[in-house]
Amino acid sequence: MDLSTDNVTVMGEFFLPILEIYKDRVTILNSIQEIIKDLDLSDPKKMHPMKKYNEVLNWIDENLGRANAVITGKNIGKPIYDYLENGGLVQQDAKPINIKQALDNLARVVISDPKNRGWEFLSDGPSKIVMRKTQTFNANIQCGVLEGLLSRCKNVHNARVELIAEVKSGAEYDDY
């Protein structure tokens, strides 16, 4: 996997749920704010370096653990789903397959990557979708994002996202 973040940017809006989650945990919030101190998040549509976003996500995973990383991811999934729904990319009765397709389109709007990395879809079936993330992003946070998105689907209960291949463990890509 190409781990480069050169000239890759992400919308500021995706930093905001992270700050909201930890707003009452001063020590954690201060650590996150230290990482992003040079960013102006007053305009949620403004693009910021993906390197900083990854730094925040990795800090959460490394310092607060996998469970907090997944919870953070679920909270990041809320504005992602809202973007999908408000942009007409999914309807209220969206199925996982609809979200899968819309997610790839959305990733190309909220993340600007000159190498056009994003999602690849390896397979799908009635109760299982296998996806590959080709853009740098914390794997545990991503599990939470995907679970959060799936939880918004009607007729999907107790959605579970698992890493079936992980860069951190030597795989070429993170597969979910």
CSV table of N, CA and C in Angstrom, one decimal:
chain,number,residue,atom,x,y,z
A,1,MET,N,0.8,-1.2,0.0
A,1,MET,CA,0.0,0.0,0.0
A,1,MET,C,0.9,1.2,0.0
A,2,ASP,N,0.5,2.2,-0.7
A,2,ASP,CA,1.2,3.5,-0.8
A,2,ASP,C,0.7,4.3,0.4
A,3,LEU,N,1.6,4.5,1.4
A,3,LEU,CA,1.2,5.2,2.6
A,3,LEU,C,1.4,6.7,2.5
A,4,SER,N,1.8,7.2,1.4
A,4,SER,CA,2.1,8.6,1.2
A,4,SER,C,0.8,9.5,1.5
A,5,THR,N,1.0,10.6,2.2
A,5,THR,CA,-0.1,11.5,2.3
A,5,THR,C,0.3,12.9,1.7
A,6,ASP,N,1.3,12.9,0.8
A,6,ASP,CA,1.7,14.1,0.2
A,6,ASP,C,0.5,14.6,-0.7
A,7,ASN,N,0.1,15.9,-0.4
A,7,ASN,CA,-0.9,16.6,-1.1
A,7,ASN,C,-2.3,15.9,-1.0
A,8,VAL,N,-2.5,15.1,0.0
A,8,VAL,CA,-3.8,14.5,0.3
A,8,VAL,C,-4.4,15.3,1.4
A,9,THR,N,-5.7,15.7,1.2
A,9,THR,CA,-6.4,16.6,2.1
A,9,THR,C,-7.8,16.0,2.5
A,10,VAL,N,-8.3,16.4,3.6
A,10,VAL,CA,-9.6,15.9,4.1
A,10,VAL,C,-10.4,17.1,4.6
A,11,MET,N,-11.7,17.1,4.4
A,11,MET,CA,-12.5,18.2,4.9
A,11,MET,C,-12.4,18.3,6.4
A,12,GLY,N,-12.4,19.6,6.9
A,12,GLY,CA,-12.3,19.9,8.3
A,12,GLY,C,-13.5,19.3,9.1
A,13,GLU,N,-14.6,19.1,8.4
A,13,GLU,CA,-15.8,18.6,9.1
A,13,GLU,C,-15.6,17.3,9.8
A,14,PHE,N,-14.6,16.5,9.4
A,14,PHE,CA,-14.4,15.2,9.9
A,14,PHE,C,-13.5,15.2,11.2
A,15,PHE,N,-12.9,16.4,11.5
A,15,PHE,CA,-12.2,16.6,12.7
A,15,PHE,C,-13.2,16.9,13.9
A,16,LEU,N,-14.4,17.5,13.5
A,16,LEU,CA,-15.3,18.0,14.5
A,16,LEU,C,-15.9,16.9,15.4
A,17,PRO,N,-16.4,15.8,14.8
A,17,PRO,CA,-16.9,14.8,15.7
A,17,PRO,C,-15.9,14.3,16.7
A,18,ILE,N,-14.7,14.3,16.3
A,18,ILE,CA,-13.6,13.8,17.3
A,18,ILE,C,-13.5,14.8,18.4
A,19,LEU,N,-13.5,16.1,18.1
A,19,LEU,CA,-13.5,17.1,19.2
A,19,LEU,C,-14.7,17.0,20.1
A,20,GLU,N,-15.8,16.7,19.5
A,20,GLU,CA,-17.1,16.6,20.2
A,20,GLU,C,-17.1,15.4,21.2
A,21,ILE,N,-16.6,14.3,20.8
A,21,ILE,CA,-16.5,13.1,21.6
A,21,ILE,C,-15.8,13.4,22.9
A,22,TYR,N,-14.6,14.1,22.7
A,22,TYR,CA,-13.7,14.2,23.9
A,22,TYR,C,-13.8,15.6,24.5
A,23,LYS,N,-14.8,16.4,24.2
A,23,LYS,CA,-14.9,17.7,24.8
A,23,LYS,C,-14.9,17.8,26.3
A,24,ASP,N,-15.4,16.8,26.9
A,24,ASP,CA,-15.5,16.8,28.4
A,24,ASP,C,-14.3,16.0,29.0
A,25,ARG,N,-13.4,15.6,28.2
A,25,ARG,CA,-12.2,14.9,28.7
A,25,ARG,C,-11.0,15.7,28.4
A,26,VAL,N,-10.8,16.7,29.3
A,26,VAL,CA,-9.8,17.8,29.1
A,26,VAL,C,-8.4,17.3,28.7
A,27,THR,N,-7.9,16.3,29.3
A,27,THR,CA,-6.5,15.9,29.0
A,27,THR,C,-6.5,15.3,27.6
A,28,ILE,N,-7.4,14.5,27.2
A,28,ILE,CA,-7.5,14.0,25.9
A,28,ILE,C,-7.7,15.1,24.9
A,29,LEU,N,-8.7,15.9,25.1
A,29,LEU,CA,-8.9,17.0,24.2
A,29,LEU,C,-7.7,17.9,24.0
A,30,ASN,N,-7.0,18.2,25.1
A,30,ASN,CA,-5.8,19.0,25.0
A,30,ASN,C,-4.8,18.3,24.1
A,31,SER,N,-4.6,17.0,24.2
A,31,SER,CA,-3.6,16.3,23.4
A,31,SER,C,-4.0,16.4,21.9
A,32,ILE,N,-5.3,16.2,21.6
A,32,ILE,CA,-5.8,16.3,20.2
A,32,ILE,C,-5.7,17.7,19.7
A,33,GLN,N,-6.0,18.7,20.5
A,33,GLN,CA,-5.9,20.1,20.1
A,33,GLN,C,-4.4,20.4,19.8
A,34,GLU,N,-3.5,19.9,20.5
A,34,GLU,CA,-2.1,20.1,20.3
A,34,GLU,C,-1.7,19.6,18.9
A,35,ILE,N,-2.2,18.5,18.5
A,35,ILE,CA,-1.9,18.0,17.2
A,35,ILE,C,-2.4,18.9,16.1
A,36,ILE,N,-3.6,19.4,16.3
A,36,ILE,CA,-4.3,20.2,15.2
A,36,ILE,C,-4.2,21.7,15.4
A,37,LYS,N,-3.3,22.2,16.3
A,37,LYS,CA,-3.3,23.6,16.7
A,37,LYS,C,-3.1,24.5,15.5
A,38,ASP,N,-2.5,24.1,14.4
A,38,ASP,CA,-2.3,24.9,13.3
A,38,ASP,C,-3.4,24.9,12.3
A,39,LEU,N,-4.5,24.2,12.5
A,39,LEU,CA,-5.6,24.1,11.6
A,39,LEU,C,-6.7,25.1,12.0
A,40,ASP,N,-7.3,25.7,11.0
A,40,ASP,CA,-8.5,26.6,11.2
A,40,ASP,C,-9.7,25.7,10.9
A,41,LEU,N,-10.4,25.3,11.8
A,41,LEU,CA,-11.6,24.4,11.6
A,41,LEU,C,-12.9,25.2,11.6
A,42,SER,N,-12.8,26.5,11.5
A,42,SER,CA,-14.0,27.3,11.5
A,42,SER,C,-14.9,27.1,10.3
A,43,ASP,N,-14.3,26.8,9.2
A,43,ASP,CA,-15.0,26.4,8.0
A,43,ASP,C,-15.0,24.9,7.8
A,44,PRO,N,-16.0,24.2,8.1
A,44,PRO,CA,-16.0,22.7,8.0
A,44,PRO,C,-15.7,22.2,6.6
A,45,LYS,N,-15.9,23.0,5.6
A,45,LYS,CA,-15.7,22.5,4.2
A,45,LYS,C,-14.2,22.7,3.8
A,46,LYS,N,-13.5,23.5,4.6
A,46,LYS,CA,-12.1,23.7,4.2
A,46,LYS,C,-11.3,22.4,4.3
A,47,MET,N,-10.4,22.2,3.4
A,47,MET,CA,-9.6,21.0,3.3
A,47,MET,C,-8.3,21.2,4.2
A,48,HIS,N,-7.9,20.1,4.8
A,48,HIS,CA,-6.7,20.1,5.7
A,48,HIS,C,-5.9,18.9,5.4
A,49,PRO,N,-4.6,18.9,5.8
A,49,PRO,CA,-3.7,17.8,5.5
A,49,PRO,C,-4.2,16.4,6.1
A,50,MET,N,-4.3,15.4,5.3
A,50,MET,CA,-4.6,14.1,5.7
A,50,MET,C,-3.6,13.6,6.8
A,51,LYS,N,-2.4,14.0,6.6
A,51,LYS,CA,-1.4,13.7,7.6
A,51,LYS,C,-1.8,14.0,9.0
A,52,LYS,N,-2.4,15.2,9.2
A,52,LYS,CA,-2.8,15.7,10.5
A,52,LYS,C,-4.0,14.8,11.0
A,53,TYR,N,-4.9,14.5,10.1
A,53,TYR,CA,-6.1,13.7,10.4
A,53,TYR,C,-5.6,12.3,10.9
A,54,ASN,N,-4.7,11.7,10.1
A,54,ASN,CA,-4.2,10.4,10.5
A,54,ASN,C,-3.4,10.5,11.8
A,55,GLU,N,-2.8,11.6,12.1
A,55,GLU,CA,-2.0,11.8,13.3
A,55,GLU,C,-3.0,11.7,14.5
A,56,VAL,N,-4.1,12.4,14.4
A,56,VAL,CA,-5.2,12.4,15.4
A,56,VAL,C,-5.7,11.0,15.6
A,57,LEU,N,-6.1,10.4,14.5
A,57,LEU,CA,-6.7,9.0,14.6
A,57,LEU,C,-5.8,8.0,15.2
A,58,ASN,N,-4.5,8.1,14.8
A,58,ASN,CA,-3.5,7.1,15.3
A,58,ASN,C,-3.3,7.4,16.8
A,59,TRP,N,-3.3,8.7,17.2
A,59,TRP,CA,-3.1,9.0,18.6
A,59,TRP,C,-4.2,8.4,19.4
A,60,ILE,N,-5.4,8.5,19.0
A,60,ILE,CA,-6.5,7.9,19.7
A,60,ILE,C,-6.4,6.4,19.8
A,61,ASP,N,-6.0,5.8,18.7
A,61,ASP,CA,-5.9,4.3,18.7
A,61,ASP,C,-4.8,3.9,19.7
A,62,GLU,N,-3.6,4.5,19.6
A,62,GLU,CA,-2.4,4.2,20.3
A,62,GLU,C,-2.6,4.5,21.8
A,63,ASN,N,-3.2,5.6,22.1
A,63,ASN,CA,-3.3,6.1,23.5
A,63,ASN,C,-4.5,5.7,24.3
A,64,LEU,N,-5.6,5.5,23.5
A,64,LEU,CA,-6.9,5.2,24.2
A,64,LEU,C,-7.4,3.8,23.9
A,65,GLY,N,-6.8,3.1,23.0
A,65,GLY,CA,-7.1,1.7,22.7
A,65,GLY,C,-8.1,1.5,21.6
A,66,ARG,N,-8.2,0.3,21.2
A,66,ARG,CA,-9.1,-0.1,20.0
A,66,ARG,C,-10.5,0.3,20.3
A,67,ALA,N,-11.0,0.0,21.5
A,67,ALA,CA,-12.5,0.3,21.8
A,67,ALA,C,-12.8,1.7,21.6
A,68,ASN,N,-11.9,2.6,22.1
A,68,ASN,CA,-12.2,4.0,21.8
A,68,ASN,C,-12.0,4.4,20.4
A,69,ALA,N,-11.1,3.8,19.7
A,69,ALA,CA,-10.9,4.0,18.3
A,69,ALA,C,-12.2,3.7,17.5
A,70,VAL,N,-12.8,2.5,17.8
A,70,VAL,CA,-14.0,2.1,17.1
A,70,VAL,C,-15.2,3.1,17.4
A,71,ILE,N,-15.3,3.5,18.7
A,71,ILE,CA,-16.3,4.4,19.1
A,71,ILE,C,-16.1,5.8,18.3
A,72,THR,N,-14.9,6.2,18.3
A,72,THR,CA,-14.6,7.4,17.5
A,72,THR,C,-15.0,7.3,16.1
A,73,GLY,N,-14.7,6.1,15.5
A,73,GLY,CA,-15.1,5.9,14.1
A,73,GLY,C,-16.6,5.9,13.9
A,74,LYS,N,-17.3,5.3,14.8
A,74,LYS,CA,-18.8,5.4,14.7
A,74,LYS,C,-19.3,6.8,14.7
A,75,ASN,N,-18.7,7.7,15.5
A,75,ASN,CA,-19.1,9.1,15.6
A,75,ASN,C,-18.7,9.8,14.3
A,76,ILE,N,-17.6,9.4,13.7
A,76,ILE,CA,-17.2,10.0,12.4
A,76,ILE,C,-18.2,9.6,11.3
A,77,GLY,N,-18.7,8.4,11.5
A,77,GLY,CA,-19.7,7.9,10.5
A,77,GLY,C,-21.0,8.7,10.4
A,78,LYS,N,-21.3,9.4,11.5
A,78,LYS,CA,-22.6,10.2,11.5
A,78,LYS,C,-22.5,11.3,10.4
A,79,PRO,N,-21.5,12.1,10.4
A,79,PRO,CA,-21.5,13.1,9.3
A,79,PRO,C,-21.3,12.5,7.9
A,80,ILE,N,-20.7,11.4,7.9
A,80,ILE,CA,-20.5,10.7,6.6
A,80,ILE,C,-21.9,10.3,6.1
A,81,TYR,N,-22.7,9.6,6.9
A,81,TYR,CA,-24.0,9.2,6.5
A,81,TYR,C,-24.9,10.4,6.2
A,82,ASP,N,-24.8,11.5,7.0
A,82,ASP,CA,-25.6,12.7,6.7
A,82,ASP,C,-25.2,13.2,5.3
A,83,TYR,N,-23.9,13.2,5.0
A,83,TYR,CA,-23.5,13.7,3.6
A,83,TYR,C,-24.1,12.8,2.6
A,84,LEU,N,-24.1,11.5,2.8
A,84,LEU,CA,-24.6,10.6,1.8
A,84,LEU,C,-26.1,10.8,1.6
A,85,GLU,N,-26.8,10.9,2.7
A,85,GLU,CA,-28.3,11.1,2.7
A,85,GLU,C,-28.7,12.5,2.1
A,86,ASN,N,-28.0,13.6,2.6
A,86,ASN,CA,-28.4,14.9,2.2
A,86,ASN,C,-28.0,15.2,0.8
A,87,GLY,N,-26.9,14.5,0.3
A,87,GLY,CA,-26.5,14.6,-1.1
A,87,GLY,C,-27.2,13.8,-2.0
A,88,GLY,N,-28.2,13.0,-1.5
A,88,GLY,CA,-29.0,12.2,-2.4
A,88,GLY,C,-28.3,10.9,-2.9
A,89,LEU,N,-27.2,10.6,-2.2
A,89,LEU,CA,-26.4,9.4,-2.6
A,89,LEU,C,-27.0,8.1,-2.0
A,90,VAL,N,-27.8,8.3,-0.9
A,90,VAL,CA,-28.5,7.1,-0.4
A,90,VAL,C,-29.8,7.6,0.1
A,91,GLN,N,-30.8,6.7,0.1
A,91,GLN,CA,-32.1,7.0,0.6
A,91,GLN,C,-32.3,6.5,2.1
A,92,GLN,N,-33.3,6.9,2.7
A,92,GLN,CA,-33.5,6.4,4.1
A,92,GLN,C,-33.6,4.9,4.2
A,93,ASP,N,-34.0,4.2,3.1
A,93,ASP,CA,-34.1,2.8,3.2
A,93,ASP,C,-32.9,2.1,2.5
A,94,ALA,N,-31.7,2.8,2.6
A,94,ALA,CA,-30.5,2.3,2.0
A,94,ALA,C,-30.1,0.9,2.6
A,95,LYS,N,-29.6,0.1,1.7
A,95,LYS,CA,-29.1,-1.2,2.0
A,95,LYS,C,-27.6,-1.1,2.0
A,96,PRO,N,-26.9,-2.0,2.7
A,96,PRO,CA,-25.4,-2.0,2.7
A,96,PRO,C,-24.8,-1.8,1.3
A,97,ILE,N,-25.3,-2.4,0.3
A,97,ILE,CA,-24.8,-2.3,-1.0
A,97,ILE,C,-24.9,-0.9,-1.5
A,98,ASN,N,-26.0,-0.2,-1.2
A,98,ASN,CA,-26.1,1.2,-1.5
A,98,ASN,C,-25.1,2.1,-0.8
A,99,ILE,N,-24.9,1.8,0.4
A,99,ILE,CA,-23.9,2.6,1.2
A,99,ILE,C,-22.5,2.3,0.7
A,100,LYS,N,-22.2,1.1,0.4
A,100,LYS,CA,-20.9,0.8,-0.2
A,100,LYS,C,-20.6,1.6,-1.5
A,101,GLN,N,-21.6,1.7,-2.4
A,101,GLN,CA,-21.4,2.4,-3.6
A,101,GLN,C,-21.2,3.9,-3.3
A,102,ALA,N,-22.1,4.4,-2.5
A,102,ALA,CA,-22.1,5.9,-2.2
A,102,ALA,C,-20.8,6.3,-1.4
A,103,LEU,N,-20.3,5.4,-0.6
A,103,LEU,CA,-19.1,5.7,0.2
A,103,LEU,C,-17.9,6.0,-0.7
A,104,ASP,N,-17.7,5.2,-1.7
A,104,ASP,CA,-16.6,5.4,-2.6
A,104,ASP,C,-16.8,6.8,-3.3
A,105,ASN,N,-18.0,7.1,-3.8
A,105,ASN,CA,-18.2,8.4,-4.4
A,105,ASN,C,-17.9,9.5,-3.4
A,106,LEU,N,-18.4,9.4,-2.2
A,106,LEU,CA,-18.2,10.4,-1.2
A,106,LEU,C,-16.7,10.6,-0.8
A,107,ALA,N,-16.0,9.5,-0.7
A,107,ALA,CA,-14.6,9.6,-0.3
A,107,ALA,C,-13.8,10.5,-1.3
A,108,ARG,N,-14.2,10.5,-2.5
A,108,ARG,CA,-13.5,11.3,-3.6
A,108,ARG,C,-13.9,12.8,-3.5
A,109,VAL,N,-14.9,13.1,-2.7
A,109,VAL,CA,-15.3,14.5,-2.5
A,109,VAL,C,-14.7,15.0,-1.2
A,110,VAL,N,-14.8,14.3,-0.1
A,110,VAL,CA,-14.3,14.8,1.2
A,110,VAL,C,-12.8,14.5,1.4
A,111,ILE,N,-12.2,13.7,0.6
A,111,ILE,CA,-10.8,13.5,0.6
A,111,ILE,C,-10.3,13.8,-0.8
A,112,SER,N,-9.3,14.6,-0.9
A,112,SER,CA,-8.7,15.0,-2.2
A,112,SER,C,-7.3,14.3,-2.2
A,113,ASP,N,-7.2,13.3,-3.2
A,113,ASP,CA,-5.9,12.6,-3.3
A,113,ASP,C,-5.5,12.6,-4.7
A,114,PRO,N,-4.3,13.1,-5.0
A,114,PRO,CA,-3.9,13.2,-6.4
A,114,PRO,C,-3.7,11.8,-7.0
A,115,LYS,N,-3.5,10.8,-6.1
A,115,LYS,CA,-3.4,9.4,-6.6
A,115,LYS,C,-4.7,8.6,-6.7
A,116,ASN,N,-5.8,9.3,-6.4
A,116,ASN,CA,-7.1,8.8,-6.6
A,116,ASN,C,-7.4,7.5,-5.8
A,117,ARG,N,-6.8,7.4,-4.6
A,117,ARG,CA,-7.0,6.2,-3.8
A,117,ARG,C,-8.3,6.4,-3.1
A,118,GLY,N,-8.9,5.3,-2.7
A,118,GLY,CA,-10.1,5.3,-2.0
A,118,GLY,C,-10.5,3.9,-1.6
A,119,TRP,N,-11.6,3.4,-2.1
A,119,TRP,CA,-12.1,2.1,-1.8
A,119,TRP,C,-12.1,1.2,-3.1
A,120,GLU,N,-11.8,-0.1,-2.8
A,120,GLU,CA,-12.1,-1.1,-3.9
A,120,GLU,C,-13.0,-2.1,-3.2
A,121,PHE,N,-13.9,-2.7,-4.0
A,121,PHE,CA,-14.9,-3.6,-3.5
A,121,PHE,C,-14.5,-5.0,-4.1
A,122,LEU,N,-14.2,-5.9,-3.2
A,122,LEU,CA,-13.6,-7.2,-3.6
A,122,LEU,C,-14.7,-8.2,-3.9
A,123,SER,N,-15.8,-8.2,-3.1
A,123,SER,CA,-16.9,-9.1,-3.2
A,123,SER,C,-18.1,-8.6,-2.4
A,124,ASP,N,-19.2,-9.1,-2.8
A,124,ASP,CA,-20.4,-8.8,-1.9
A,124,ASP,C,-21.4,-10.0,-2.1
A,125,GLY,N,-22.1,-10.2,-1.1
A,125,GLY,CA,-23.1,-11.3,-1.1
A,125,GLY,C,-24.3,-10.8,-0.2
A,126,PRO,N,-25.2,-11.7,0.0
A,126,PRO,CA,-26.4,-11.3,0.8
A,126,PRO,C,-26.1,-10.8,2.2
A,127,SER,N,-25.1,-11.3,2.8
A,127,SER,CA,-24.8,-10.9,4.2
A,127,SER,C,-23.4,-10.6,4.5
A,128,LYS,N,-22.6,-10.4,3.4
A,128,LYS,CA,-21.2,-10.1,3.5
A,128,LYS,C,-20.7,-9.2,2.4
A,129,ILE,N,-19.9,-8.2,2.7
A,129,ILE,CA,-19.3,-7.3,1.7
A,129,ILE,C,-17.8,-7.3,2.1
A,130,VAL,N,-16.9,-7.5,1.1
A,130,VAL,CA,-15.5,-7.4,1.4
A,130,VAL,C,-15.0,-6.1,0.7
A,131,MET,N,-14.4,-5.2,1.5
A,131,MET,CA,-13.9,-3.9,0.9
A,131,MET,C,-12.4,-3.8,1.2
A,132,ARG,N,-11.8,-3.0,0.4
A,132,ARG,CA,-10.3,-2.7,0.6
A,132,ARG,C,-10.2,-1.2,0.6
A,133,LYS,N,-9.5,-0.7,1.6
A,133,LYS,CA,-9.2,0.7,1.7
A,133,LYS,C,-7.8,0.9,1.1
A,134,THR,N,-7.7,1.7,0.1
A,134,THR,CA,-6.4,2.0,-0.5
A,134,THR,C,-5.8,3.3,-0.1
A,135,GLN,N,-6.5,4.1,0.6
A,135,GLN,CA,-6.0,5.4,1.2
A,135,GLN,C,-5.6,5.2,2.6
A,136,THR,N,-4.6,5.9,3.1
A,136,THR,CA,-4.2,5.8,4.4
A,136,THR,C,-5.3,6.2,5.4
A,137,PHE,N,-5.5,5.4,6.4
A,137,PHE,CA,-6.6,5.7,7.4
A,137,PHE,C,-6.4,4.7,8.5
A,138,ASN,N,-6.6,5.1,9.7
A,138,ASN,CA,-6.5,4.1,10.8
A,138,ASN,C,-7.5,3.0,10.7
A,139,ALA,N,-7.0,1.8,10.7
A,139,ALA,CA,-7.9,0.6,10.5
A,139,ALA,C,-8.9,0.4,11.6
A,140,ASN,N,-8.6,0.6,12.8
A,140,ASN,CA,-9.6,0.5,13.9
A,140,ASN,C,-10.7,1.5,13.8
A,141,ILE,N,-10.3,2.8,13.5
A,141,ILE,CA,-11.2,3.8,13.4
A,141,ILE,C,-12.2,3.5,12.2
A,142,GLN,N,-11.6,3.0,11.1
A,142,GLN,CA,-12.3,2.6,9.9
A,142,GLN,C,-13.4,1.6,10.2
A,143,CYS,N,-13.0,0.6,11.1
A,143,CYS,CA,-14.0,-0.4,11.5
A,143,CYS,C,-15.2,0.3,12.1
A,144,GLY,N,-15.0,1.2,12.9
A,144,GLY,CA,-16.1,2.0,13.6
A,144,GLY,C,-16.9,2.8,12.6
A,145,VAL,N,-16.2,3.4,11.7
A,145,VAL,CA,-16.9,4.2,10.6
A,145,VAL,C,-17.9,3.3,9.9
A,146,LEU,N,-17.4,2.2,9.4
A,146,LEU,CA,-18.2,1.3,8.6
A,146,LEU,C,-19.4,0.7,9.5
A,147,GLU,N,-19.1,0.3,10.7
A,147,GLU,CA,-20.2,-0.1,11.6
A,147,GLU,C,-21.2,0.9,11.8
A,148,GLY,N,-20.8,2.2,12.0
A,148,GLY,CA,-21.7,3.3,12.2
A,148,GLY,C,-22.6,3.5,10.9
A,149,LEU,N,-22.0,3.4,9.8
A,149,LEU,CA,-22.8,3.5,8.5
A,149,LEU,C,-23.8,2.4,8.4
A,150,LEU,N,-23.3,1.2,8.6
A,150,LEU,CA,-24.2,0.0,8.5
A,150,LEU,C,-25.3,0.0,9.5
A,151,SER,N,-25.1,0.6,10.7
A,151,SER,CA,-26.1,0.6,11.7
A,151,SER,C,-27.3,1.6,11.3
A,152,ARG,N,-27.1,2.4,10.3
A,152,ARG,CA,-28.1,3.3,9.9
A,152,ARG,C,-29.0,2.6,8.8
A,153,CYS,N,-28.6,1.5,8.3
A,153,CYS,CA,-29.4,0.7,7.3
A,153,CYS,C,-30.6,0.1,8.0
A,154,LYS,N,-31.7,0.2,7.3
A,154,LYS,CA,-32.9,-0.5,7.8
A,154,LYS,C,-32.7,-2.0,7.6
A,155,ASN,N,-33.2,-2.8,8.5
A,155,ASN,CA,-33.1,-4.3,8.4
A,155,ASN,C,-31.6,-4.8,8.6
A,156,VAL,N,-30.8,-3.9,9.1
A,156,VAL,CA,-29.4,-4.4,9.5
A,156,VAL,C,-29.3,-4.2,11.0
A,157,HIS,N,-29.1,-5.4,11.7
A,157,HIS,CA,-29.0,-5.3,13.1
A,157,HIS,C,-27.6,-5.9,13.5
A,158,ASN,N,-27.0,-5.3,14.5
A,158,ASN,CA,-25.7,-5.8,15.0
A,158,ASN,C,-24.7,-6.0,13.9
A,159,ALA,N,-24.6,-5.0,13.0
A,159,ALA,CA,-23.6,-5.1,12.0
A,159,ALA,C,-22.2,-5.3,12.6
A,160,ARG,N,-21.4,-6.1,12.0
A,160,ARG,CA,-20.0,-6.3,12.5
A,160,ARG,C,-19.0,-6.2,11.4
A,161,VAL,N,-18.1,-5.3,11.6
A,161,VAL,CA,-17.0,-5.1,10.7
A,161,VAL,C,-15.7,-5.7,11.2
A,162,GLU,N,-15.0,-6.5,10.5
A,162,GLU,CA,-13.8,-7.1,10.9
A,162,GLU,C,-12.7,-6.8,9.9
A,163,LEU,N,-11.5,-6.7,10.4
A,163,LEU,CA,-10.3,-6.6,9.5
A,163,LEU,C,-10.0,-8.0,9.2
A,164,ILE,N,-9.9,-8.3,7.9
A,164,ILE,CA,-9.5,-9.6,7.5
A,164,ILE,C,-8.1,-9.6,6.9
A,165,ALA,N,-7.6,-8.5,6.7
A,165,ALA,CA,-6.2,-8.3,6.3
A,165,ALA,C,-5.8,-6.9,6.8
A,166,GLU,N,-4.6,-6.8,7.3
A,166,GLU,CA,-4.2,-5.5,7.9
A,166,GLU,C,-2.8,-5.1,7.5
A,167,VAL,N,-2.6,-3.9,7.1
A,167,VAL,CA,-1.2,-3.4,6.7
A,167,VAL,C,-0.3,-3.6,7.9
A,168,LYS,N,-0.8,-3.2,9.1
A,168,LYS,CA,0.0,-3.2,10.3
A,168,LYS,C,0.5,-4.6,10.6
A,169,SER,N,-0.2,-5.7,10.1
A,169,SER,CA,0.3,-7.0,10.3
A,169,SER,C,1.0,-7.6,9.1
A,170,GLY,N,1.3,-6.8,8.2
A,170,GLY,CA,2.1,-7.2,7.0
A,170,GLY,C,1.4,-7.4,5.7
A,171,ALA,N,0.0,-7.2,5.7
A,171,ALA,CA,-0.7,-7.3,4.5
A,171,ALA,C,-0.5,-6.1,3.6
A,172,GLU,N,-0.7,-6.2,2.3
A,172,GLU,CA,-0.5,-5.1,1.4
A,172,GLU,C,-1.6,-4.0,1.6
A,173,TYR,N,-2.8,-4.4,2.0
A,173,TYR,CA,-3.9,-3.4,2.2
A,173,TYR,C,-4.7,-3.8,3.4
A,174,ASP,N,-5.5,-2.9,3.9
A,174,ASP,CA,-6.5,-3.2,5.0
A,174,ASP,C,-7.7,-3.7,4.2
A,175,ASP,N,-8.2,-4.9,4.5
A,175,ASP,CA,-9.4,-5.4,3.9
A,175,ASP,C,-10.4,-5.6,5.1
A,176,TYR,N,-11.7,-5.2,4.8
A,176,TYR,CA,-12.7,-5.3,5.8
A,176,TYR,C,-13.8,-6.1,5.3
